[in-house]
Coordinates of C-alpha atoms in Angstrom, one line a residue:
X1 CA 138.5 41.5 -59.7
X2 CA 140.0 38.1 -60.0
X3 CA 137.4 35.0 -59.3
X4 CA 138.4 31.8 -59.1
X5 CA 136.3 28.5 -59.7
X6 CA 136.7 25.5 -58.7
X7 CA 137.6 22.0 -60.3
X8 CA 133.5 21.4 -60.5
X9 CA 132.8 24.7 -61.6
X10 CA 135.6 24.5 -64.2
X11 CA 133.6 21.5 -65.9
X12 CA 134.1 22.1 -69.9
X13 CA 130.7 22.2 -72.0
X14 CA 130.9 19.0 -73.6
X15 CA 132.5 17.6 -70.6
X16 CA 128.5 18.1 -69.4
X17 CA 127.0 16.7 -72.2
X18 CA 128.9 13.7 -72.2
X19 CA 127.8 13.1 -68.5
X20 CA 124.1 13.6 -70.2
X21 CA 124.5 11.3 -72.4
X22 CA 125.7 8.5 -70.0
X23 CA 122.2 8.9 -68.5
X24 CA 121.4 6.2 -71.2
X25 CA 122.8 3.3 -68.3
X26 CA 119.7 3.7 -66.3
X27 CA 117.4 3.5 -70.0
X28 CA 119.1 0.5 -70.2
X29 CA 118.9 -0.7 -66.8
X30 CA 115.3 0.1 -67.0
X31 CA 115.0 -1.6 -70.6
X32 CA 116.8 -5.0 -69.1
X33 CA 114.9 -5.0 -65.5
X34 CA 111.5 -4.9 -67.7
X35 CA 112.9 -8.0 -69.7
X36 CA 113.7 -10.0 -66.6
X37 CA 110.6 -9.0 -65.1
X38 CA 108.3 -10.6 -68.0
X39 CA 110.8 -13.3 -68.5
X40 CA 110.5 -14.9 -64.8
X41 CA 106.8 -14.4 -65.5
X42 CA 106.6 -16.1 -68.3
X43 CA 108.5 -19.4 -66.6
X44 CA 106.7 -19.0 -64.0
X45 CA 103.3 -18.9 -65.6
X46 CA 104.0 -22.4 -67.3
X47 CA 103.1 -24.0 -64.1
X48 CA 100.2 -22.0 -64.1
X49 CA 97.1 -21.9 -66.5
X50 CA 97.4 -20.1 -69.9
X51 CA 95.7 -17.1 -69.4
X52 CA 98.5 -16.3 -66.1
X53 CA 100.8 -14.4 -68.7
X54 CA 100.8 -10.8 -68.2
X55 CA 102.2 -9.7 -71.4
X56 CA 99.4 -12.0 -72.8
X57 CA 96.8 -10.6 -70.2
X58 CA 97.6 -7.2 -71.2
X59 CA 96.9 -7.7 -74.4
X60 CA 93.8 -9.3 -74.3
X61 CA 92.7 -6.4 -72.1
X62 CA 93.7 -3.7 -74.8
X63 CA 91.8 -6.0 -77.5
X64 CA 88.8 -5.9 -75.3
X65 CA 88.8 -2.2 -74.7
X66 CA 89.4 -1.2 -78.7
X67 CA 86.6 0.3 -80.2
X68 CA 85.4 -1.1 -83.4
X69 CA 86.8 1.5 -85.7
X70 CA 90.6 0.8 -84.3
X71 CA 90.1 -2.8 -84.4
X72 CA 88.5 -2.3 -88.0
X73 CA 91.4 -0.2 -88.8
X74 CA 93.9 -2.7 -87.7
X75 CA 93.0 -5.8 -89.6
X76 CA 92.2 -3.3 -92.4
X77 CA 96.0 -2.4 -92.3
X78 CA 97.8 -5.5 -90.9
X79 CA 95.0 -8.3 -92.2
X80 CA 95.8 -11.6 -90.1
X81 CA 98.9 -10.3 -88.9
X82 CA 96.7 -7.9 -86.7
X83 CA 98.3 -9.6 -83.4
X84 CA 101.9 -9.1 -84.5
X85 CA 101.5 -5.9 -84.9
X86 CA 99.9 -5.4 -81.4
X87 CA 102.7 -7.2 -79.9
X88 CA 104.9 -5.1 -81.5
X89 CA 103.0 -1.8 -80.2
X90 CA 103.2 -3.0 -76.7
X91 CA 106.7 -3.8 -77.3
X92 CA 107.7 0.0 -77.7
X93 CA 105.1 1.3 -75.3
X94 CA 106.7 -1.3 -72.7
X95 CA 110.1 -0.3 -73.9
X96 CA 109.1 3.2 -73.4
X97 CA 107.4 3.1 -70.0
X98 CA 110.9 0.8 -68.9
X99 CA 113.6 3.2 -70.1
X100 CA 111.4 6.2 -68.0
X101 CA 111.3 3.9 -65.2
X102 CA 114.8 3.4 -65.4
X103 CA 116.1 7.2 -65.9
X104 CA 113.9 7.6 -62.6
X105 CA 115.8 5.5 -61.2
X106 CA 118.9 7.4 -61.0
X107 CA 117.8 10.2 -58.6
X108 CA 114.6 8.3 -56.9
X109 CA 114.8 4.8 -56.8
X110 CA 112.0 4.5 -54.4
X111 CA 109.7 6.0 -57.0
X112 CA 110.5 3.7 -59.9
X113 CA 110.2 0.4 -57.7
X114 CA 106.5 2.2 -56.6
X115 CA 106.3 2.5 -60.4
X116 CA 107.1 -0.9 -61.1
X117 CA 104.7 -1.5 -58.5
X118 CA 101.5 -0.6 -59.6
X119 CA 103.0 -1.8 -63.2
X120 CA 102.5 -4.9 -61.2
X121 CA 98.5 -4.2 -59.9
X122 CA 97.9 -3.5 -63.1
X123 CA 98.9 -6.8 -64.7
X124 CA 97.3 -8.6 -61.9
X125 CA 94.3 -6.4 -62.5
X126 CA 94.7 -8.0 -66.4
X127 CA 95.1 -11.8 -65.3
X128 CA 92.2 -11.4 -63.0
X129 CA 90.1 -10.6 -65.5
X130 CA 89.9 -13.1 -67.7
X131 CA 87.5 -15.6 -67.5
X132 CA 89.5 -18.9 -67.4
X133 CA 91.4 -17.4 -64.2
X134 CA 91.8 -17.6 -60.8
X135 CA 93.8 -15.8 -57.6
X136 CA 96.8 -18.2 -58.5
X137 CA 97.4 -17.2 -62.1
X138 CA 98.5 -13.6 -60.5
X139 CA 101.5 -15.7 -59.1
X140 CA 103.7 -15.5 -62.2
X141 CA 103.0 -11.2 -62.1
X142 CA 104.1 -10.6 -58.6
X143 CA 107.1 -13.1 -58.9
X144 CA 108.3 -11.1 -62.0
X145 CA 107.4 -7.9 -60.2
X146 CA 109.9 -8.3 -57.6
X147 CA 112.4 -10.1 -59.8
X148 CA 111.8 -6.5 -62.1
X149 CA 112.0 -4.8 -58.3
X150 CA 115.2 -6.5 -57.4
X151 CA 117.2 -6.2 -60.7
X152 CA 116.1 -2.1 -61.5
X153 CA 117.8 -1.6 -57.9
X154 CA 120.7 -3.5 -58.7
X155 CA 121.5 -2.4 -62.5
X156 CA 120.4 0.9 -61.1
X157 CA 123.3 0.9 -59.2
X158 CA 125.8 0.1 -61.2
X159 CA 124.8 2.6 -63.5
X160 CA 126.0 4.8 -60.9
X161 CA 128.7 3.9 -60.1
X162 CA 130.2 3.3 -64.2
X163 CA 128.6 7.1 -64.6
X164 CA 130.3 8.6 -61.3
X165 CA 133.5 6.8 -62.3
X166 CA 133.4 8.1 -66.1
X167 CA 132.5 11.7 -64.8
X168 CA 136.0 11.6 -62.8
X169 CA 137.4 10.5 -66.1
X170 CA 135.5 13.3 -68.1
X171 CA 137.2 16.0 -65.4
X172 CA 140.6 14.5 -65.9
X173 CA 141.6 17.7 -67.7
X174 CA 140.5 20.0 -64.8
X175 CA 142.7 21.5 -62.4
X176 CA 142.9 19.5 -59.3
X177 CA 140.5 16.8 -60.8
X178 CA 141.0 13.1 -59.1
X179 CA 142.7 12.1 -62.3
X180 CA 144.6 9.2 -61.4
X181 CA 141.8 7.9 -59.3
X182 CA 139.3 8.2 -62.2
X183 CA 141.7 6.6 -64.8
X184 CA 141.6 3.6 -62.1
X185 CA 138.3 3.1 -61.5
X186 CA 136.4 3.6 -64.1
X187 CA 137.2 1.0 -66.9
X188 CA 136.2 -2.1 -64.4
X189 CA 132.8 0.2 -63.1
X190 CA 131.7 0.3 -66.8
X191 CA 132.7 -3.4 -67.6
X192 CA 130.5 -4.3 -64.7
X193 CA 127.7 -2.6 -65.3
X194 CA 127.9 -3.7 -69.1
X195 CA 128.4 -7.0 -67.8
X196 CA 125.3 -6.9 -65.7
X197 CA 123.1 -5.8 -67.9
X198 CA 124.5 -8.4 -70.6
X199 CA 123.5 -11.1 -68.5
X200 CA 120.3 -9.7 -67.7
X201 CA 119.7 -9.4 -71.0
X202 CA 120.7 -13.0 -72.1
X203 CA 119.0 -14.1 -69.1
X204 CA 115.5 -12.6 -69.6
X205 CA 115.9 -14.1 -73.4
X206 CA 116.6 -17.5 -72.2
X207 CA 113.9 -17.6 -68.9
X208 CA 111.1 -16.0 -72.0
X209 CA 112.1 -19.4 -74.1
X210 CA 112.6 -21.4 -71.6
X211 CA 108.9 -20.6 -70.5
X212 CA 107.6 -21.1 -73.6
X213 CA 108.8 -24.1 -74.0
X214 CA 108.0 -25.5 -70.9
X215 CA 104.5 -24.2 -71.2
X216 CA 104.3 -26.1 -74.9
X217 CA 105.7 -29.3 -72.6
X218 CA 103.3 -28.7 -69.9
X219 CA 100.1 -28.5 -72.1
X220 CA 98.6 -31.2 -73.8
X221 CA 96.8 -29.9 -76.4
X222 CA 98.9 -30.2 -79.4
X223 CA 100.0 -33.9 -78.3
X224 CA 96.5 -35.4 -78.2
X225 CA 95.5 -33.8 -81.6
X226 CA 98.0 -35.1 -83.1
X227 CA 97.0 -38.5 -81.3
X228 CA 93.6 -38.1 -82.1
X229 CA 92.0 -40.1 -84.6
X230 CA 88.3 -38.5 -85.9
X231 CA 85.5 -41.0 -86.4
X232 CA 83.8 -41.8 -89.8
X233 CA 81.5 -39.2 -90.3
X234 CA 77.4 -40.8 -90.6
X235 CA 76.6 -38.3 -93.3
X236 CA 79.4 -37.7 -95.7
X237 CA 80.2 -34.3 -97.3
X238 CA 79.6 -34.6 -101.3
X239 CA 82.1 -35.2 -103.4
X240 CA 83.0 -31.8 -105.4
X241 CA 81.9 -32.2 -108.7
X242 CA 84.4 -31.9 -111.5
X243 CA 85.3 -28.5 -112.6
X244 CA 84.9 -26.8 -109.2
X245 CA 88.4 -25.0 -109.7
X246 CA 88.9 -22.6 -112.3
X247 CA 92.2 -23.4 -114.4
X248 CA 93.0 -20.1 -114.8
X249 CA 97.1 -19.4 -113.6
X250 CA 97.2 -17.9 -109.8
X251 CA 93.6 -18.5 -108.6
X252 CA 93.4 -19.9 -105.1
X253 CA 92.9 -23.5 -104.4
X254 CA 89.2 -24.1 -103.9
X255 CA 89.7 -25.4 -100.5
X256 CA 91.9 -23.4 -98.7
X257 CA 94.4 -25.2 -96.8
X258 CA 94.3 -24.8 -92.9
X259 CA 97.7 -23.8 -93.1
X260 CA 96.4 -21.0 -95.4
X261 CA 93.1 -20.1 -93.4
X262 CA 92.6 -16.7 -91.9
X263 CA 92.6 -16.0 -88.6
X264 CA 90.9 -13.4 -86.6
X265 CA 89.8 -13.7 -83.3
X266 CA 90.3 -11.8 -80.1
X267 CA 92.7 -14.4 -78.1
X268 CA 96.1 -13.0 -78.4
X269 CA 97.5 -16.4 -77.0
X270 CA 96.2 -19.1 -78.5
X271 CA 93.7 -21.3 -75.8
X272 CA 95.5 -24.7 -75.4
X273 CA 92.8 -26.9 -74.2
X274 CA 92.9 -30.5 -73.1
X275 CA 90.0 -32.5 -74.6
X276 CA 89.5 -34.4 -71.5
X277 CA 88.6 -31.4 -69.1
X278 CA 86.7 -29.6 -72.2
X279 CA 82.7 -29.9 -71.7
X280 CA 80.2 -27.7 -73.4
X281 CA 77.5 -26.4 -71.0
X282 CA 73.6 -25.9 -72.9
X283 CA 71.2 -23.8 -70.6
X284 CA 69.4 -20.9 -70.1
X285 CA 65.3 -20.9 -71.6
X286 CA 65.5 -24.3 -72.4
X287 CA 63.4 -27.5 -70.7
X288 CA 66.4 -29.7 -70.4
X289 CA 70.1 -28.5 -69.6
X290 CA 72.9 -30.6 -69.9
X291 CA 76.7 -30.7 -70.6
X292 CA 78.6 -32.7 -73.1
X293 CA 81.9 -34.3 -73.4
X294 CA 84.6 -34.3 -75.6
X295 CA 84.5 -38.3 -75.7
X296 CA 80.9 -37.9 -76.1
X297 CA 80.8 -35.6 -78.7
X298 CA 83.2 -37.7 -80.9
X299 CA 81.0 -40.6 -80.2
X300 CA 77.6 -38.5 -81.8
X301 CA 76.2 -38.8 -85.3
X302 CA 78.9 -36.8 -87.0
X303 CA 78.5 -35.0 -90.3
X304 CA 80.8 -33.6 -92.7
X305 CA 79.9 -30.2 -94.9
X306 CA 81.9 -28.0 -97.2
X307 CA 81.5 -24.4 -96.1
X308 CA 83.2 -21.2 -96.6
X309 CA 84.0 -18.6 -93.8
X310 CA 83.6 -15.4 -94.2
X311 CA 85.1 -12.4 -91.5
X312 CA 83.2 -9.1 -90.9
X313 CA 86.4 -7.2 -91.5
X314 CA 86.9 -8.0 -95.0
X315 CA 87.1 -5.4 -97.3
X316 CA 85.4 -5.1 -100.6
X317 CA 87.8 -7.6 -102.4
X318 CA 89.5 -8.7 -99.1
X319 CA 91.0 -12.1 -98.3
X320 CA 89.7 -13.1 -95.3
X321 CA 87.3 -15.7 -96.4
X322 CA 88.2 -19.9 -96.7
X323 CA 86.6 -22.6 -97.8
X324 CA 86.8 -26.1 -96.0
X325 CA 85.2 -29.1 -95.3
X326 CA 84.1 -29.8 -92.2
X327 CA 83.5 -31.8 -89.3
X328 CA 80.7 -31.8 -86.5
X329 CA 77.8 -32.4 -84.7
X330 CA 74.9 -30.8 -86.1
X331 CA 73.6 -28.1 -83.4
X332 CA 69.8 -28.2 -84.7
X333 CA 70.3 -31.9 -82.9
X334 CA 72.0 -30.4 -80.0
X335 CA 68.6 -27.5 -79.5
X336 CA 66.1 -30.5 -79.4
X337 CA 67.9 -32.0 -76.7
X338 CA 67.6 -28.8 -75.3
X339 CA 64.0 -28.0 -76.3
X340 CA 64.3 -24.2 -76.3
X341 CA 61.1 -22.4 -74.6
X342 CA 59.0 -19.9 -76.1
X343 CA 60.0 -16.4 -76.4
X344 CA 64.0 -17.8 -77.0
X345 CA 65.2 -16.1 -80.3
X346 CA 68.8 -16.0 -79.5
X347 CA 71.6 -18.6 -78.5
X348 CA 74.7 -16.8 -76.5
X349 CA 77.9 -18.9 -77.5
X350 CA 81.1 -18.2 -75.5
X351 CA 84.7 -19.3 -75.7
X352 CA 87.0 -20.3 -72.7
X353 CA 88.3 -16.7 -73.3
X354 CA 85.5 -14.8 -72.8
X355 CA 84.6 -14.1 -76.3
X356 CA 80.9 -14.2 -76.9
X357 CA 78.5 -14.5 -80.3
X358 CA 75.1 -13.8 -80.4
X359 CA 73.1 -16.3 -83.3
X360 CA 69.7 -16.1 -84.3
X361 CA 68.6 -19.4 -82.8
X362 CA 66.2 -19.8 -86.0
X363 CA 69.4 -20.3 -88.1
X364 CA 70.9 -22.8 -85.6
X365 CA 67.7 -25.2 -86.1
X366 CA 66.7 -24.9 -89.7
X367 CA 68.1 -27.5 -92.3
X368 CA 71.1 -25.2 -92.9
X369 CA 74.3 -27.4 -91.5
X370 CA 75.7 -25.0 -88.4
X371 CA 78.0 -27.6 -86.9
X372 CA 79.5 -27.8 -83.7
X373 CA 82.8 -29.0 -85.6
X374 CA 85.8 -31.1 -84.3
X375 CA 87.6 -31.5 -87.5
X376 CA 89.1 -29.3 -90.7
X377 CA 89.7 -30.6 -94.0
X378 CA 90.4 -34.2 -92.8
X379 CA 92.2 -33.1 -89.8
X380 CA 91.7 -32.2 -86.0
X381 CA 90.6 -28.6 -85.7
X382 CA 94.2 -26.8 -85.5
X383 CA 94.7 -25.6 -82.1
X384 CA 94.3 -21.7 -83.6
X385 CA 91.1 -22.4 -85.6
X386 CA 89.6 -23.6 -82.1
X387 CA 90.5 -27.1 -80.9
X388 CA 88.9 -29.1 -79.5
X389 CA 86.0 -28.0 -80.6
X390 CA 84.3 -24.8 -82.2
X391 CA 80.8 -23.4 -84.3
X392 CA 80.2 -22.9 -87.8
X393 CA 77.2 -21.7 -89.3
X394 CA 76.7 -20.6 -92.8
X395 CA 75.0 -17.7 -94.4
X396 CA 76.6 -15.4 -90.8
X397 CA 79.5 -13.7 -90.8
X398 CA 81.9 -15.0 -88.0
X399 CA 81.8 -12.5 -85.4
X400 CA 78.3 -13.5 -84.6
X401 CA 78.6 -17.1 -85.3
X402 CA 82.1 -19.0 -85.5
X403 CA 82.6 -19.2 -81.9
X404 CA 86.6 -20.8 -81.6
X405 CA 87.2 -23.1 -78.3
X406 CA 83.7 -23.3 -77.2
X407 CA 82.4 -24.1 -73.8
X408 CA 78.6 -22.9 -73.7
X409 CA 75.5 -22.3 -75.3
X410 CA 72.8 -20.3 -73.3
X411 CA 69.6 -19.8 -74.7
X412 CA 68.0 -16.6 -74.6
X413 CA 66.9 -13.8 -76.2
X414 CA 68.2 -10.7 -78.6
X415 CA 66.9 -8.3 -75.6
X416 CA 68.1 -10.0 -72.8
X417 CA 72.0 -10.6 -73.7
X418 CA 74.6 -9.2 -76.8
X419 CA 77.7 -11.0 -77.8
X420 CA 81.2 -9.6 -77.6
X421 CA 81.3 -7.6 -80.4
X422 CA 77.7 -6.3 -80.1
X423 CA 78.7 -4.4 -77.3
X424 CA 81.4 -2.4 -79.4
X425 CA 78.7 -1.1 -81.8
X426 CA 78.3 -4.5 -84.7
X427 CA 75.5 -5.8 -85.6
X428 CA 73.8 -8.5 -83.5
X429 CA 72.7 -10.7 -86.1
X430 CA 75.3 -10.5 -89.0
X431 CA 74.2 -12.2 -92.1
X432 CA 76.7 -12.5 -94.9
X433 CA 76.5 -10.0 -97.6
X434 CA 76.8 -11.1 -101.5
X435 CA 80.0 -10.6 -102.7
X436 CA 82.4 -11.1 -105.0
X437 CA 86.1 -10.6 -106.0
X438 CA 88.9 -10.5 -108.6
X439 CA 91.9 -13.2 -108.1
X440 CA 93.9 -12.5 -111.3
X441 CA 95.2 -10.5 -111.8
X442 CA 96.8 -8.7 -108.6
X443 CA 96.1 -5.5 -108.2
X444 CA 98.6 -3.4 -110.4
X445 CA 100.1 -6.5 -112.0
X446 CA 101.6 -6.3 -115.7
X447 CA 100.3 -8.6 -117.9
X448 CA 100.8 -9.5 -121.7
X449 CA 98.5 -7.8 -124.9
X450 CA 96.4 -10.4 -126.3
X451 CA 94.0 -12.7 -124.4
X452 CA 94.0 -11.4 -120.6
X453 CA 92.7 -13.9 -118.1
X454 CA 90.8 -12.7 -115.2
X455 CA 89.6 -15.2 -112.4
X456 CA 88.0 -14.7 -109.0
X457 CA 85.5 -15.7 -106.3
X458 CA 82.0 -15.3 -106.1
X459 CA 79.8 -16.6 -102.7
X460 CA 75.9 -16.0 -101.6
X461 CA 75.9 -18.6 -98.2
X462 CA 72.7 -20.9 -98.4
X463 CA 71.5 -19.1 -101.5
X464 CA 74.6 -19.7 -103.9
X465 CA 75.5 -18.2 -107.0
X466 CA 73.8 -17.9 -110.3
X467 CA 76.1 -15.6 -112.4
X468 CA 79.3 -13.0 -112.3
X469 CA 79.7 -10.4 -114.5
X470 CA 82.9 -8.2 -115.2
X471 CA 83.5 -4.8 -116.2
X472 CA 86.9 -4.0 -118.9
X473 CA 87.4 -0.1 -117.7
X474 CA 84.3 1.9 -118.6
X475 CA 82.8 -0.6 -120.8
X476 CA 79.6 -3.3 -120.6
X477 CA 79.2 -5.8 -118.2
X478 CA 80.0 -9.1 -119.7
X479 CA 79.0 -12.5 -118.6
X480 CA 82.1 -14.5 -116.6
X481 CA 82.3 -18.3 -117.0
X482 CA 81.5 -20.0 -113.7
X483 CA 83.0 -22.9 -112.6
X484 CA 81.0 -26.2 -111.0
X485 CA 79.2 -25.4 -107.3
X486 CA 79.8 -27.2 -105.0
X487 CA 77.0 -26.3 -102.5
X488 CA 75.2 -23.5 -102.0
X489 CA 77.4 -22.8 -98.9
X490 CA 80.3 -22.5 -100.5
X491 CA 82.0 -20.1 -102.8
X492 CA 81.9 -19.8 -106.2
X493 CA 84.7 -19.5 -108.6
X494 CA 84.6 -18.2 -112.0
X495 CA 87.3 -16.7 -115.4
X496 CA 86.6 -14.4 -117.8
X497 CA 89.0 -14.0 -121.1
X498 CA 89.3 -10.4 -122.1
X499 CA 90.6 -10.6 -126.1
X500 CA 92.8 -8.4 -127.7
X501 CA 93.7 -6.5 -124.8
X502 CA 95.4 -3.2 -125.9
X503 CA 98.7 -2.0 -123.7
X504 CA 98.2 0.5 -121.1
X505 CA 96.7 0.7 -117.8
X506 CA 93.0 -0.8 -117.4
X507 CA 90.8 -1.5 -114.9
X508 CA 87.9 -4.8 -114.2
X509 CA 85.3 -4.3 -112.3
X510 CA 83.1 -7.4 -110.6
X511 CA 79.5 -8.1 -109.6
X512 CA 77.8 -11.2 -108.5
X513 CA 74.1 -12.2 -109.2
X514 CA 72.8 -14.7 -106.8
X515 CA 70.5 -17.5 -107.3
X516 CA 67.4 -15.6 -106.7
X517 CA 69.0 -12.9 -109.1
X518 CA 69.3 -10.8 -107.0
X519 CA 72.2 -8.3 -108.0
X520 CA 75.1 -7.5 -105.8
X521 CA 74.9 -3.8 -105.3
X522 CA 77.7 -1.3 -105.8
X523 CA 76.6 1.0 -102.7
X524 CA 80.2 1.3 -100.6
X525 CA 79.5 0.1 -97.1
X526 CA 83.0 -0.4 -94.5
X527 CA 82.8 -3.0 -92.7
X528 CA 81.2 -2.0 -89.3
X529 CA 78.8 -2.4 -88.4
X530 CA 77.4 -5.5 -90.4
X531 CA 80.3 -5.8 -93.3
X532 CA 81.5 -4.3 -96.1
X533 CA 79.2 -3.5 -99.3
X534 CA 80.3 -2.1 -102.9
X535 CA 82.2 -3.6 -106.0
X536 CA 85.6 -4.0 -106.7
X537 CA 87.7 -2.2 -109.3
X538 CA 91.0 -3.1 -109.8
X539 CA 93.8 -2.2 -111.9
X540 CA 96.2 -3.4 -114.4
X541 CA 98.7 -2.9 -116.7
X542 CA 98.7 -4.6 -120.3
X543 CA 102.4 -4.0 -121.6

């Protein structure tokens, strides 16, 4: 028997797949609608406060929820480009969740603008809870949500209509097929939805920058630092001694440039705060609370220190530690205004983000110099090393102590309270471990037979160093030469010259001995919960 099919029916194979494979207009549609939809946001959150973002506020809300091994994990593998590569990670999940949203699109519409939606609760959800916001910073999220709303429904549409058009092209060899008709239409229904989404495109890129830049207008952070002029410290830092650098080729500057100074901290958007609305709160178990001013701050018995930072993450041999002189108030001075009560054995410092360190108050009013610092190597506080104003306290490791953009100080106790990062499983206290490190060579460098010069770092906050000691492969320790110290409080750097080094690959080894000889140890230790422990061993090539 004879059957007979008709002109649908009689579809060739790759007739179908090619009407598959144009499903890729409602990715795209999805893809641009999600650009528009932060790009209104962003312009529109320039009129708003900082944190009123939501790409922003999403990603502080994934940094606070990370457990301390992922976050570990991720300055371990990115180092201070750790927020890069979460922007990046969003940027594919978004991508991800918008093309979905747009391929739902095609055959429920409804359902992707619900998805978009509670897309939209969710950011809101993320604004709200930061600490620096209010109802109105959700403004910029709902008007993106329904600009995203509006322009799915709309790309959506001519996504149809260029894949309806190019399907009555695809059939044109089918019996009975609306050829003419298709070889009319179709052309000008893909132009326009390419067209559309073009401009969508272009137009979500320029409404992003146009945001940021009108956000970087708005603020007036940056312009009155660079307006500001520091006051004359009362007690100057001492001049570093002569010798302080080692001379050996490649070794880092002593005092690390702020240009140059890592950076890890938990705002993925960096707080732009306008001295003249900043105040720092003091309270809590104290006899006397009070708040301070940025005018009155400058106007207190400043002091200058050199002092080098040191982050939790860093790996055995890690960079992120920097060495700078700075600029402050000293917060021993600040406490006996406060007059902390008995039983008090911790002070609770928070950011205008939310972060939160827990110090020992005992090392806040000893002799040690813990500033509340205003200024950086001769300079303002950059805005990312936490202008206007921020803590540092030596011998603790920053999580615990550095505090960025700081706004209050309660007083209180270890059993009471626990800092941001306490919370996720770190330490609460945090002092710095000794450590030490090889400069020079890199890691797998080639260098020349002969006299090999190796050079490095060395620090023990408020105890200082009394000797380094390298290791040539397997062999004896042997005494390094060690450079001036500056204080106690800062690090230490030091060369050693390895003679008649034979070709072939090698290996140095470090160790530091502090000043009361105690001897770094070479037990391996990561660095949560209270920092990394261990020596490192590098190697070489000599060829």
């Amino acid at each position: 028997m004879e059957t007979h099919s008709t002109p649908r029916e009689r579809t060739t194979r790759p007739g179908r797949i090619r009407q598959q494979l144009r499903w890729w207009r409602f990715a795209l549609a999805g893809l641009v609608s999600a650009a528009l939809l932060f790009g209104v946001a962003e312009l529109v959150a320039a009129f708003f406060s900082t944190t009123s973002s939501p790409l922003v506020a999403l990603g502080q809300t994934f940094i606070d929820i990370t457990p301390a091994w992922l976050k570990d994990f991720a300055i371990g593998l990115f180092g201070t480009n750790d927020k890069l590569a979460l922007f990046v990670s969003m940027g594919i999940v978004a991508a991800l969740v918008a093309a979905g949203t747009g391929l739902l699109a095609r055959t429920r519409p409804a359902a992707a603008s619900g998805v978009i939606v509670l897309l939209g609760v969710g950011m809101s959800a993320s604004v709200l809870s930061r600490p620096a916001s209010g109802v109105l910073d959700i403004v910029p999220t709902v008007v993106g949500t329904i600009a995203g709303i509006l322009a799915l429904r709309y790309l959506a549409h001519l996504a149809a209509t260029a894949t309806a058009t190019a399907t009555v092209t695809g059939d044109a060899t089918v019996t009975g097929g609306p050829v003419a008709t298709g070889r009319t239409v179709a052309p000008s229904s893909r132009r326009g939805f390419l067209l559309g989404s073009l401009v969508g495109a272009v137009g979500a890129a320029a409404l992003l920058a146009g945001g940021r830049a009108l956000s970087a207008i708005r603020n007036t952070a940056e312009t009155t630092r660079e307006a500001l002029k520091l006051p004359s410290p009362v007690k100057q830092a001492k001049p570093l001694p002569q010798g302080v650098a080692s001379d050996v080729k490649g070794m880092p500057a002593f005092v690390t440039p702020n240009s140059q100074f890592y950076r890890i901290d938990t705002a993925l958007a960096v707080p732009r705060v306008d001295p003249a609305s900043w105040s720092l709160r003091v309270h809590g178990m104290v006899d006397e609370e009070f708040t301070i001013g940025f005018d009155e701050l400058l106007g207190m018995d400043l002091e200058e220190t050199w002092l080098t930072l040191t982050c939790v993450s860093n790996p055995v041999g890690g960079d992120l530690v920097g060495n700078a002189k700075w600029l402050g108030y000293p917060l021993r001075k600040v406490l006996e205004r406060a007059r902390p009560q008995a039983g008090a054995d911790m002070v609770l410092s928070t950011s205008i983000d939310g972060f939160s360190a827990s110090t020992p108050l005992e090392v806040l009013t000893d002799e040690r110099n813990a500033l509340l610092a205003v200024g950086m190597n001769g300079e303002p506080l950059p805005l990312e090393h936490g202008y206007p104003v921020r803590m540092v306290v030596p011998g603790l490791y920053g999580y615990v102590s550095a505090t960025k953009w700081v706004v209050d100080l309660e007083v209180t106790r270890f059993a009471d309270k626990t800092g941001y990062w306490t919370t996720r499983g770190w330490s609460d206290h945090g002092p710095i471990k000794l450590s030490s490190r090889v400069d020079v060579p890199r890691p797998f460098a080639t260098v020349a037979p002969g006299t090999v010069m190796l050079g490095g770092t060395a620090w023990a906050q408020t105890t200082g160093i009394k000797a380094v000691e390298v290791k040539i492969d397997d062999g004896d320790w042997q005494a390094a030469d060690l450079a001036a110290e500056a204080t106690v409080d800062t690090w230490r750097q030091w060369s050693y010259a390895w003679k008649n080094a034979q070709p072939g690959t090698h290996s140095a080894t470090v160790r530091a001995i502090d000043a009361e000889g105690t001897v770094q140890t070479a037990e391996r230790a990561n660095p949560a919960p209270n920092g990394s422990s261990g020596l490192q061993r590098l190697q070489f090539t000599v060829g």
